[in-house]
Amino acid sequence: MNEEQMARRLSRRLNQGLPDLDDRTTRKLAHARKLALARQRPASTSRLVTTLGGLQDYLFSPRRRLLLSGIALLIGMAISFYWHAQSVIDDMEDVDSALLSDDIPPEAFLDKGFKAWLDSSSQR
């Protein structure tokens, strides 16, 4: 049973005994009701809280969560690909530096006889 149903049920129950009350009691109850309503603060929320709640609902709706997840995934993949490419480039730079600083000229590596000599010496 929700709150609204409970309030209706209680109101019906209180109204059943209303005809049995005398005028003095009815006036006192009416006066007490007016005092209670005058003291009751209006239920209002600040505009900031309402705005922030609406903004949160807008930003974090299920569709937006899915979209933000996809964007985060794409950014992560781009960073991963960049990092991998950078490590490959660094490895190539190391090989190039080793070749250029070696005693053997780079043209020797293109010679077929040098390749055959390397293959035969590596088998020993």
CSV table of N, CA, C and O in Angstrom, one decimal:
chain,number,residue,atom,x,y,z
A,1,MET,N,0.9,-1.2,0.0
A,1,MET,CA,0.0,0.0,0.0
A,1,MET,C,0.9,1.2,0.0
A,1,MET,O,1.8,1.4,0.8
A,2,ASN,N,0.6,2.1,-0.9
A,2,ASN,CA,1.5,3.3,-1.0
A,2,ASN,C,0.9,4.4,-0.1
A,2,ASN,O,-0.1,4.3,0.5
A,3,GLU,N,1.6,5.5,0.0
A,3,GLU,CA,1.3,6.6,0.9
A,3,GLU,C,0.0,7.2,0.6
A,3,GLU,O,-0.8,7.6,1.5
A,4,GLU,N,-0.3,7.4,-0.7
A,4,GLU,CA,-1.6,8.0,-1.1
A,4,GLU,C,-2.8,7.2,-0.7
A,4,GLU,O,-3.8,7.7,-0.2
A,5,GLN,N,-2.7,5.9,-0.9
A,5,GLN,CA,-3.8,5.0,-0.5
A,5,GLN,C,-4.0,5.0,1.0
A,5,GLN,O,-5.1,5.0,1.5
A,6,MET,N,-2.9,5.0,1.7
A,6,MET,CA,-3.0,5.1,3.2
A,6,MET,C,-3.7,6.3,3.6
A,6,MET,O,-4.5,6.3,4.6
A,7,ALA,N,-3.3,7.5,3.0
A,7,ALA,CA,-4.0,8.7,3.4
A,7,ALA,C,-5.5,8.7,3.1
A,7,ALA,O,-6.3,9.2,3.9
A,8,ARG,N,-5.9,8.2,2.0
A,8,ARG,CA,-7.3,8.1,1.7
A,8,ARG,C,-8.0,7.2,2.7
A,8,ARG,O,-9.1,7.5,3.1
A,9,ARG,N,-7.4,6.1,3.0
A,9,ARG,CA,-8.1,5.2,4.0
A,9,ARG,C,-8.2,5.8,5.3
A,9,ARG,O,-9.3,5.7,6.0
A,10,LEU,N,-7.2,6.5,5.8
A,10,LEU,CA,-7.2,7.2,7.1
A,10,LEU,C,-8.3,8.3,7.0
A,10,LEU,O,-9.0,8.5,8.0
A,11,SER,N,-8.3,9.0,5.9
A,11,SER,CA,-9.3,10.1,5.8
A,11,SER,C,-10.7,9.6,5.9
A,11,SER,O,-11.6,10.2,6.5
A,12,ARG,N,-11.0,8.5,5.2
A,12,ARG,CA,-12.4,7.9,5.3
A,12,ARG,C,-12.7,7.5,6.7
A,12,ARG,O,-13.8,7.6,7.1
A,13,ARG,N,-11.7,6.9,7.4
A,13,ARG,CA,-12.0,6.4,8.7
A,13,ARG,C,-12.3,7.6,9.7
A,13,ARG,O,-13.1,7.4,10.5
A,14,LEU,N,-11.5,8.7,9.5
A,14,LEU,CA,-11.8,9.8,10.4
A,14,LEU,C,-13.1,10.5,10.0
A,14,LEU,O,-13.8,11.0,10.9
A,15,ASN,N,-13.5,10.5,8.8
A,15,ASN,CA,-14.8,11.1,8.4
A,15,ASN,C,-16.0,10.3,8.8
A,15,ASN,O,-17.1,10.8,9.0
A,16,GLN,N,-15.8,9.0,9.1
A,16,GLN,CA,-16.9,8.2,9.6
A,16,GLN,C,-17.4,8.7,11.0
A,16,GLN,O,-18.6,8.7,11.2
A,17,GLY,N,-16.5,9.1,11.8
A,17,GLY,CA,-16.9,9.6,13.2
A,17,GLY,C,-17.3,11.1,13.2
A,17,GLY,O,-17.6,11.6,14.3
A,18,LEU,N,-17.1,11.8,12.1
A,18,LEU,CA,-17.4,13.2,12.1
A,18,LEU,C,-18.8,13.6,12.5
A,18,LEU,O,-19.0,14.6,13.3
A,19,PRO,N,-19.9,13.0,12.1
A,19,PRO,CA,-21.2,13.4,12.5
A,19,PRO,C,-21.5,13.3,14.0
A,19,PRO,O,-22.3,14.0,14.6
A,20,ASP,N,-20.7,12.5,14.7
A,20,ASP,CA,-20.9,12.3,16.1
A,20,ASP,C,-20.3,13.4,17.0
A,20,ASP,O,-20.5,13.4,18.2
A,21,LEU,N,-19.5,14.2,16.4
A,21,LEU,CA,-18.8,15.3,17.1
A,21,LEU,C,-19.7,16.5,17.4
A,21,LEU,O,-20.5,16.8,16.5
A,22,ASP,N,-19.6,17.1,18.6
A,22,ASP,CA,-20.4,18.3,18.8
A,22,ASP,C,-19.7,19.5,18.2
A,22,ASP,O,-18.6,19.5,17.7
A,23,ASP,N,-20.4,20.7,18.2
A,23,ASP,CA,-20.0,21.9,17.5
A,23,ASP,C,-18.7,22.4,18.1
A,23,ASP,O,-17.8,22.9,17.3
A,24,ARG,N,-18.6,22.4,19.4
A,24,ARG,CA,-17.4,22.9,20.1
A,24,ARG,C,-16.1,22.2,19.6
A,24,ARG,O,-15.1,22.8,19.3
A,25,THR,N,-16.2,20.9,19.6
A,25,THR,CA,-15.1,20.0,19.2
A,25,THR,C,-14.7,20.3,17.7
A,25,THR,O,-13.6,20.4,17.3
A,26,THR,N,-15.8,20.4,16.9
A,26,THR,CA,-15.6,20.7,15.4
A,26,THR,C,-14.8,22.0,15.2
A,26,THR,O,-13.9,22.1,14.4
A,27,ARG,N,-15.2,23.1,16.0
A,27,ARG,CA,-14.6,24.4,15.9
A,27,ARG,C,-13.1,24.3,16.3
A,27,ARG,O,-12.2,24.8,15.7
A,28,LYS,N,-12.8,23.6,17.4
A,28,LYS,CA,-11.5,23.4,17.9
A,28,LYS,C,-10.6,22.7,16.8
A,28,LYS,O,-9.5,23.1,16.6
A,29,LEU,N,-11.2,21.6,16.2
A,29,LEU,CA,-10.4,20.9,15.2
A,29,LEU,C,-10.1,21.8,14.0
A,29,LEU,O,-9.1,21.8,13.4
A,30,ALA,N,-11.1,22.6,13.6
A,30,ALA,CA,-11.0,23.5,12.4
A,30,ALA,C,-9.9,24.5,12.7
A,30,ALA,O,-9.0,24.9,11.9
A,31,HIS,N,-9.9,25.1,14.0
A,31,HIS,CA,-8.9,26.1,14.4
A,31,HIS,C,-7.5,25.4,14.4
A,31,HIS,O,-6.5,26.0,13.9
A,32,ALA,N,-7.4,24.2,14.9
A,32,ALA,CA,-6.1,23.5,15.0
A,32,ALA,C,-5.6,23.3,13.6
A,32,ALA,O,-4.4,23.4,13.3
A,33,ARG,N,-6.5,22.9,12.7
A,33,ARG,CA,-6.1,22.7,11.3
A,33,ARG,C,-5.6,23.9,10.6
A,33,ARG,O,-4.5,23.9,9.9
A,34,LYS,N,-6.2,25.1,10.9
A,34,LYS,CA,-5.8,26.4,10.3
A,34,LYS,C,-4.4,26.7,10.9
A,34,LYS,O,-3.5,27.2,10.1
A,35,LEU,N,-4.2,26.5,12.2
A,35,LEU,CA,-2.9,26.8,12.7
A,35,LEU,C,-1.8,25.9,12.1
A,35,LEU,O,-0.7,26.3,11.8
A,36,ALA,N,-2.1,24.6,12.0
A,36,ALA,CA,-1.1,23.7,11.4
A,36,ALA,C,-0.8,24.1,10.0
A,36,ALA,O,0.4,24.0,9.6
A,37,LEU,N,-1.8,24.5,9.2
A,37,LEU,CA,-1.5,24.8,7.8
A,37,LEU,C,-0.7,26.1,7.7
A,37,LEU,O,0.1,26.3,6.8
A,38,ALA,N,-0.9,27.1,8.7
A,38,ALA,CA,-0.2,28.3,8.7
A,38,ALA,C,1.3,28.1,9.1
A,38,ALA,O,2.2,28.8,8.6
A,39,ARG,N,1.5,27.1,9.9
A,39,ARG,CA,2.9,26.8,10.3
A,39,ARG,C,3.7,26.0,9.4
A,39,ARG,O,4.9,25.9,9.4
A,40,GLN,N,2.9,25.3,8.5
A,40,GLN,CA,3.6,24.4,7.5
A,40,GLN,C,4.4,25.2,6.5
A,40,GLN,O,3.9,26.2,6.0
A,41,ARG,N,5.6,24.8,6.3
A,41,ARG,CA,6.4,25.5,5.3
A,41,ARG,C,6.1,24.9,4.0
A,41,ARG,O,5.9,23.7,3.8
A,42,PRO,N,6.1,25.8,3.0
A,42,PRO,CA,5.8,25.2,1.6
A,42,PRO,C,6.9,24.3,1.2
A,42,PRO,O,8.1,24.6,1.4
A,43,ALA,N,6.6,23.2,0.6
A,43,ALA,CA,7.6,22.3,0.1
A,43,ALA,C,8.2,22.8,-1.2
A,43,ALA,O,7.6,22.7,-2.2
A,44,SER,N,9.3,23.4,-1.1
A,44,SER,CA,10.0,24.0,-2.3
A,44,SER,C,11.5,23.6,-2.2
A,44,SER,O,12.1,23.5,-1.2
A,45,THR,N,12.0,23.3,-3.4
A,45,THR,CA,13.4,23.0,-3.5
A,45,THR,C,14.1,24.2,-4.1
A,45,THR,O,13.5,24.9,-4.9
A,46,SER,N,15.3,24.3,-3.8
A,46,SER,CA,16.0,25.5,-4.3
A,46,SER,C,16.2,25.2,-5.8
A,46,SER,O,16.2,24.1,-6.3
A,47,ARG,N,16.4,26.3,-6.6
A,47,ARG,CA,16.6,26.2,-8.0
A,47,ARG,C,17.9,25.5,-8.3
A,47,ARG,O,17.9,24.8,-9.3
A,48,LEU,N,18.9,25.7,-7.5
A,48,LEU,CA,20.2,25.1,-7.8
A,48,LEU,C,20.1,23.6,-7.7
A,48,LEU,O,20.6,22.9,-8.6
A,49,VAL,N,19.4,23.1,-6.6
A,49,VAL,CA,19.2,21.6,-6.5
A,49,VAL,C,18.4,21.1,-7.6
A,49,VAL,O,18.8,20.0,-8.2
A,50,THR,N,17.4,21.8,-8.0
A,50,THR,CA,16.6,21.3,-9.1
A,50,THR,C,17.4,21.3,-10.4
A,50,THR,O,17.3,20.3,-11.2
A,51,THR,N,18.2,22.3,-10.7
A,51,THR,CA,19.0,22.4,-11.9
A,51,THR,C,20.0,21.4,-11.9
A,51,THR,O,20.2,20.7,-12.9
A,52,LEU,N,20.7,21.1,-10.8
A,52,LEU,CA,21.7,20.1,-10.7
A,52,LEU,C,21.2,18.7,-10.9
A,52,LEU,O,21.8,17.9,-11.6
A,53,GLY,N,20.0,18.5,-10.3
A,53,GLY,CA,19.4,17.2,-10.5
A,53,GLY,C,19.0,16.9,-11.9
A,53,GLY,O,19.2,15.9,-12.5
A,54,GLY,N,18.4,18.0,-12.6
A,54,GLY,CA,18.1,17.9,-14.0
A,54,GLY,C,19.3,17.7,-14.9
A,54,GLY,O,19.3,16.9,-15.8
A,55,LEU,N,20.4,18.4,-14.5
A,55,LEU,CA,21.6,18.3,-15.3
A,55,LEU,C,22.2,16.9,-15.1
A,55,LEU,O,22.7,16.3,-16.1
A,56,GLN,N,22.1,16.3,-13.9
A,56,GLN,CA,22.6,15.0,-13.7
A,56,GLN,C,21.8,14.0,-14.5
A,56,GLN,O,22.4,13.1,-15.1
A,57,ASP,N,20.5,14.1,-14.5
A,57,ASP,CA,19.6,13.2,-15.3
A,57,ASP,C,19.9,13.3,-16.8
A,57,ASP,O,19.9,12.3,-17.5
A,58,TYR,N,20.2,14.6,-17.2
A,58,TYR,CA,20.5,14.8,-18.6
A,58,TYR,C,21.9,14.2,-19.0
A,58,TYR,O,22.0,13.5,-20.0
A,59,LEU,N,22.9,14.4,-18.2
A,59,LEU,CA,24.2,14.0,-18.5
A,59,LEU,C,24.4,12.4,-18.4
A,59,LEU,O,25.1,11.8,-19.1
A,60,PHE,N,23.7,11.9,-17.4
A,60,PHE,CA,23.9,10.5,-17.1
A,60,PHE,C,22.7,9.6,-17.5
A,60,PHE,O,22.4,8.6,-16.8
A,61,SER,N,22.0,10.0,-18.5
A,61,SER,CA,20.9,9.2,-19.0
A,61,SER,C,21.5,7.9,-19.6
A,61,SER,O,22.7,7.9,-20.0
A,62,PRO,N,20.7,6.8,-19.7
A,62,PRO,CA,21.3,5.6,-20.3
A,62,PRO,C,21.9,5.8,-21.7
A,62,PRO,O,23.0,5.2,-22.0
A,63,ARG,N,21.3,6.6,-22.5
A,63,ARG,CA,21.9,6.8,-23.9
A,63,ARG,C,23.2,7.5,-23.8
A,63,ARG,O,24.2,7.2,-24.5
A,64,ARG,N,23.3,8.5,-22.9
A,64,ARG,CA,24.5,9.3,-22.8
A,64,ARG,C,25.6,8.5,-22.1
A,64,ARG,O,26.8,8.6,-22.5
A,65,ARG,N,25.3,7.6,-21.2
A,65,ARG,CA,26.3,6.7,-20.6
A,65,ARG,C,26.9,5.8,-21.7
A,65,ARG,O,28.1,5.6,-21.7
A,66,LEU,N,26.0,5.3,-22.5
A,66,LEU,CA,26.5,4.4,-23.6
A,66,LEU,C,27.4,5.2,-24.5
A,66,LEU,O,28.5,4.8,-24.9
A,67,LEU,N,27.0,6.4,-24.9
A,67,LEU,CA,27.8,7.3,-25.8
A,67,LEU,C,29.2,7.6,-25.1
A,67,LEU,O,30.2,7.6,-25.7
A,68,LEU,N,29.1,8.0,-23.8
A,68,LEU,CA,30.4,8.4,-23.1
A,68,LEU,C,31.3,7.1,-23.0
A,68,LEU,O,32.5,7.3,-23.1
A,69,SER,N,30.7,6.0,-22.8
A,69,SER,CA,31.5,4.7,-22.7
A,69,SER,C,32.2,4.5,-24.1
A,69,SER,O,33.4,4.1,-24.1
A,70,GLY,N,31.5,4.7,-25.2
A,70,GLY,CA,32.0,4.5,-26.5
A,70,GLY,C,33.2,5.4,-26.8
A,70,GLY,O,34.2,5.1,-27.3
A,71,ILE,N,33.0,6.7,-26.4
A,71,ILE,CA,34.0,7.7,-26.6
A,71,ILE,C,35.2,7.4,-25.8
A,71,ILE,O,36.4,7.5,-26.3
A,72,ALA,N,35.0,7.0,-24.5
A,72,ALA,CA,36.2,6.6,-23.7
A,72,ALA,C,36.9,5.4,-24.3
A,72,ALA,O,38.2,5.4,-24.2
A,73,LEU,N,36.2,4.4,-24.8
A,73,LEU,CA,36.8,3.3,-25.4
A,73,LEU,C,37.6,3.7,-26.7
A,73,LEU,O,38.8,3.2,-26.8
A,74,LEU,N,37.1,4.6,-27.5
A,74,LEU,CA,37.8,5.0,-28.7
A,74,LEU,C,39.1,5.8,-28.3
A,74,LEU,O,40.1,5.6,-28.9
A,75,ILE,N,39.0,6.6,-27.3
A,75,ILE,CA,40.2,7.4,-26.8
A,75,ILE,C,41.2,6.4,-26.3
A,75,ILE,O,42.4,6.6,-26.6
A,76,GLY,N,40.8,5.4,-25.5
A,76,GLY,CA,41.7,4.4,-25.0
A,76,GLY,C,42.4,3.7,-26.1
A,76,GLY,O,43.6,3.4,-26.1
A,77,MET,N,41.7,3.3,-27.2
A,77,MET,CA,42.2,2.6,-28.3
A,77,MET,C,43.2,3.5,-29.0
A,77,MET,O,44.3,3.0,-29.4
A,78,ALA,N,42.9,4.7,-29.2
A,78,ALA,CA,43.8,5.7,-29.9
A,78,ALA,C,45.1,5.8,-29.1
A,78,ALA,O,46.2,5.8,-29.7
A,79,ILE,N,45.0,5.9,-27.8
A,79,ILE,CA,46.2,6.0,-27.0
A,79,ILE,C,47.1,4.8,-27.1
A,79,ILE,O,48.3,4.8,-27.2
A,80,SER,N,46.4,3.6,-27.1
A,80,SER,CA,47.1,2.4,-27.2
A,80,SER,C,47.8,2.2,-28.6
A,80,SER,O,49.0,1.8,-28.6
A,81,PHE,N,47.1,2.6,-29.6
A,81,PHE,CA,47.8,2.5,-31.0
A,81,PHE,C,48.9,3.5,-31.1
A,81,PHE,O,50.0,3.1,-31.6
A,82,TYR,N,48.8,4.7,-30.5
A,82,TYR,CA,49.9,5.6,-30.6
A,82,TYR,C,51.1,5.1,-29.8
A,82,TYR,O,52.2,5.2,-30.3
A,83,TRP,N,50.8,4.6,-28.6
A,83,TRP,CA,51.9,4.1,-27.8
A,83,TRP,C,52.6,2.9,-28.5
A,83,TRP,O,53.9,2.9,-28.5
A,84,HIS,N,51.9,2.0,-29.1
A,84,HIS,CA,52.5,0.9,-29.8
A,84,HIS,C,53.3,1.4,-31.0
A,84,HIS,O,54.4,1.0,-31.2
A,85,ALA,N,52.8,2.3,-31.8
A,85,ALA,CA,53.5,2.9,-32.9
A,85,ALA,C,54.8,3.6,-32.5
A,85,ALA,O,55.8,3.5,-33.1
A,86,GLN,N,54.7,4.3,-31.4
A,86,GLN,CA,55.9,5.0,-30.9
A,86,GLN,C,57.0,4.0,-30.4
A,86,GLN,O,58.1,4.2,-30.7
A,87,SER,N,56.5,2.9,-29.8
A,87,SER,CA,57.6,1.9,-29.5
A,87,SER,C,58.2,1.2,-30.7
A,87,SER,O,59.4,0.9,-30.7
A,88,VAL,N,57.4,1.0,-31.7
A,88,VAL,CA,58.0,0.5,-33.0
A,88,VAL,C,59.0,1.4,-33.6
A,88,VAL,O,60.1,1.1,-34.0
A,89,ILE,N,58.6,2.7,-33.6
A,89,ILE,CA,59.5,3.8,-34.1
A,89,ILE,C,60.8,3.8,-33.3
A,89,ILE,O,61.9,3.9,-33.9
A,90,ASP,N,60.7,3.7,-32.0
A,90,ASP,CA,61.9,3.7,-31.1
A,90,ASP,C,62.8,2.5,-31.4
A,90,ASP,O,64.0,2.7,-31.5
A,91,ASP,N,62.2,1.4,-31.7
A,91,ASP,CA,63.0,0.2,-32.0
A,91,ASP,C,63.7,0.4,-33.4
A,91,ASP,O,64.9,0.0,-33.5
A,92,MET,N,63.0,1.0,-34.3
A,92,MET,CA,63.6,1.2,-35.6
A,92,MET,C,64.8,2.2,-35.5
A,92,MET,O,65.8,2.1,-36.2
A,93,GLU,N,64.6,3.2,-34.6
A,93,GLU,CA,65.7,4.2,-34.4
A,93,GLU,C,66.9,3.5,-33.9
A,93,GLU,O,68.0,3.9,-34.2
A,94,ASP,N,66.7,2.6,-32.9
A,94,ASP,CA,67.8,1.9,-32.3
A,94,ASP,C,68.6,1.1,-33.4
A,94,ASP,O,69.8,1.1,-33.4
A,95,VAL,N,67.8,0.4,-34.3
A,95,VAL,CA,68.5,-0.4,-35.4
A,95,VAL,C,69.2,0.5,-36.3
A,95,VAL,O,70.4,0.3,-36.7
A,96,ASP,N,68.6,1.6,-36.7
A,96,ASP,CA,69.2,2.6,-37.6
A,96,ASP,C,70.5,3.2,-37.0
A,96,ASP,O,71.5,3.3,-37.6
A,97,SER,N,70.4,3.5,-35.7
A,97,SER,CA,71.6,4.0,-35.0
A,97,SER,C,72.7,3.0,-35.0
A,97,SER,O,73.9,3.4,-35.2
A,98,ALA,N,72.4,1.8,-34.7
A,98,ALA,CA,73.4,0.7,-34.7
A,98,ALA,C,74.0,0.5,-36.1
A,98,ALA,O,75.3,0.3,-36.2
A,99,LEU,N,73.2,0.5,-37.1
A,99,LEU,CA,73.7,0.4,-38.5
A,99,LEU,C,74.7,1.5,-38.8
A,99,LEU,O,75.7,1.3,-39.4
A,100,LEU,N,74.3,2.7,-38.5
A,100,LEU,CA,75.1,3.9,-38.9
A,100,LEU,C,76.4,4.0,-38.1
A,100,LEU,O,77.3,4.6,-38.6
A,101,SER,N,76.3,3.5,-36.9
A,101,SER,CA,77.5,3.7,-36.1
A,101,SER,C,78.5,2.5,-36.2
A,101,SER,O,79.5,2.4,-35.6
A,102,ASP,N,78.1,1.4,-37.0
A,102,ASP,CA,78.9,0.2,-37.1
A,102,ASP,C,80.1,0.5,-38.1
A,102,ASP,O,80.1,1.4,-38.9
A,103,ASP,N,81.1,-0.4,-38.0
A,103,ASP,CA,82.3,-0.2,-38.9
A,103,ASP,C,82.0,-0.7,-40.3
A,103,ASP,O,82.6,-0.2,-41.2
A,104,ILE,N,81.0,-1.5,-40.5
A,104,ILE,CA,80.6,-2.0,-41.8
A,104,ILE,C,79.7,-0.9,-42.5
A,104,ILE,O,78.8,-0.5,-41.9
A,105,PRO,N,80.0,-0.6,-43.7
A,105,PRO,CA,79.2,0.4,-44.4
A,105,PRO,C,77.8,-0.2,-44.7
A,105,PRO,O,77.7,-1.4,-44.9
A,106,PRO,N,76.7,0.6,-44.8
A,106,PRO,CA,75.4,0.1,-45.0
A,106,PRO,C,75.3,-0.6,-46.4
A,106,PRO,O,74.4,-1.5,-46.5
A,107,GLU,N,76.1,-0.2,-47.4
A,107,GLU,CA,76.0,-0.9,-48.7
A,107,GLU,C,76.4,-2.4,-48.6
A,107,GLU,O,75.9,-3.2,-49.4
A,108,ALA,N,77.2,-2.7,-47.6
A,108,ALA,CA,77.6,-4.1,-47.5
A,108,ALA,C,76.5,-5.0,-47.1
A,108,ALA,O,76.4,-6.2,-47.5
A,109,PHE,N,75.5,-4.5,-46.5
A,109,PHE,CA,74.3,-5.3,-46.1
A,109,PHE,C,73.5,-5.6,-47.3
A,109,PHE,O,72.7,-6.6,-47.3
A,110,LEU,N,73.6,-4.9,-48.4
A,110,LEU,CA,72.8,-5.1,-49.6
A,110,LEU,C,73.5,-6.1,-50.5
A,110,LEU,O,72.9,-6.7,-51.4
A,111,ASP,N,74.8,-6.4,-50.3
A,111,ASP,CA,75.6,-7.3,-51.1
A,111,ASP,C,75.1,-8.8,-50.8
A,111,ASP,O,75.0,-9.2,-49.7
A,112,LYS,N,74.8,-9.5,-51.9
A,112,LYS,CA,74.4,-10.9,-51.7
A,112,LYS,C,75.5,-11.8,-51.1
A,112,LYS,O,75.2,-12.7,-50.4
A,113,GLY,N,76.7,-11.5,-51.5
A,113,GLY,CA,77.8,-12.3,-51.0
A,113,GLY,C,78.0,-12.1,-49.4
A,113,GLY,O,78.3,-13.1,-48.7
A,114,PHE,N,77.7,-10.9,-49.0
A,114,PHE,CA,77.8,-10.7,-47.5
A,114,PHE,C,76.7,-11.4,-46.8
A,114,PHE,O,77.0,-12.0,-45.7
A,115,LYS,N,75.5,-11.5,-47.4
A,115,LYS,CA,74.4,-12.3,-46.8
A,115,LYS,C,74.8,-13.7,-46.7
A,115,LYS,O,74.5,-14.4,-45.7
A,116,ALA,N,75.4,-14.3,-47.8
A,116,ALA,CA,75.8,-15.7,-47.8
A,116,ALA,C,76.9,-15.9,-46.7
A,116,ALA,O,76.9,-16.9,-46.0
A,117,TRP,N,77.8,-15.0,-46.6
A,117,TRP,CA,78.8,-15.1,-45.6
A,117,TRP,C,78.2,-15.1,-44.2
A,117,TRP,O,78.6,-15.9,-43.3
A,118,LEU,N,77.2,-14.2,-44.0
A,118,LEU,CA,76.6,-14.2,-42.6
A,118,LEU,C,75.9,-15.5,-42.3
A,118,LEU,O,75.9,-16.0,-41.2
A,119,ASP,N,75.2,-16.0,-43.3
A,119,ASP,CA,74.4,-17.3,-43.2
A,119,ASP,C,75.4,-18.4,-42.9
A,119,ASP,O,75.2,-19.2,-42.0
A,120,SER,N,76.5,-18.5,-43.6
A,120,SER,CA,77.5,-19.6,-43.3
A,120,SER,C,78.2,-19.4,-42.0
A,120,SER,O,78.5,-20.4,-41.3
A,121,SER,N,78.5,-18.2,-41.6
A,121,SER,CA,79.1,-18.0,-40.3
A,121,SER,C,78.2,-18.2,-39.1
A,121,SER,O,78.6,-18.6,-38.0
A,122,SER,N,76.9,-18.0,-39.3
A,122,SER,CA,76.0,-18.3,-38.2
A,122,SER,C,75.7,-19.7,-38.0
A,122,SER,O,75.2,-20.2,-37.0
A,123,GLN,N,76.0,-20.6,-39.1
A,123,GLN,CA,75.7,-22.0,-38.9
A,123,GLN,C,76.9,-22.7,-38.1
A,123,GLN,O,76.7,-23.8,-37.7
A,124,ARG,N,78.0,-22.1,-38.0
A,124,ARG,CA,79.1,-22.7,-37.3
A,124,ARG,C,78.9,-22.8,-35.8
A,124,ARG,O,78.4,-22.3,-35.0
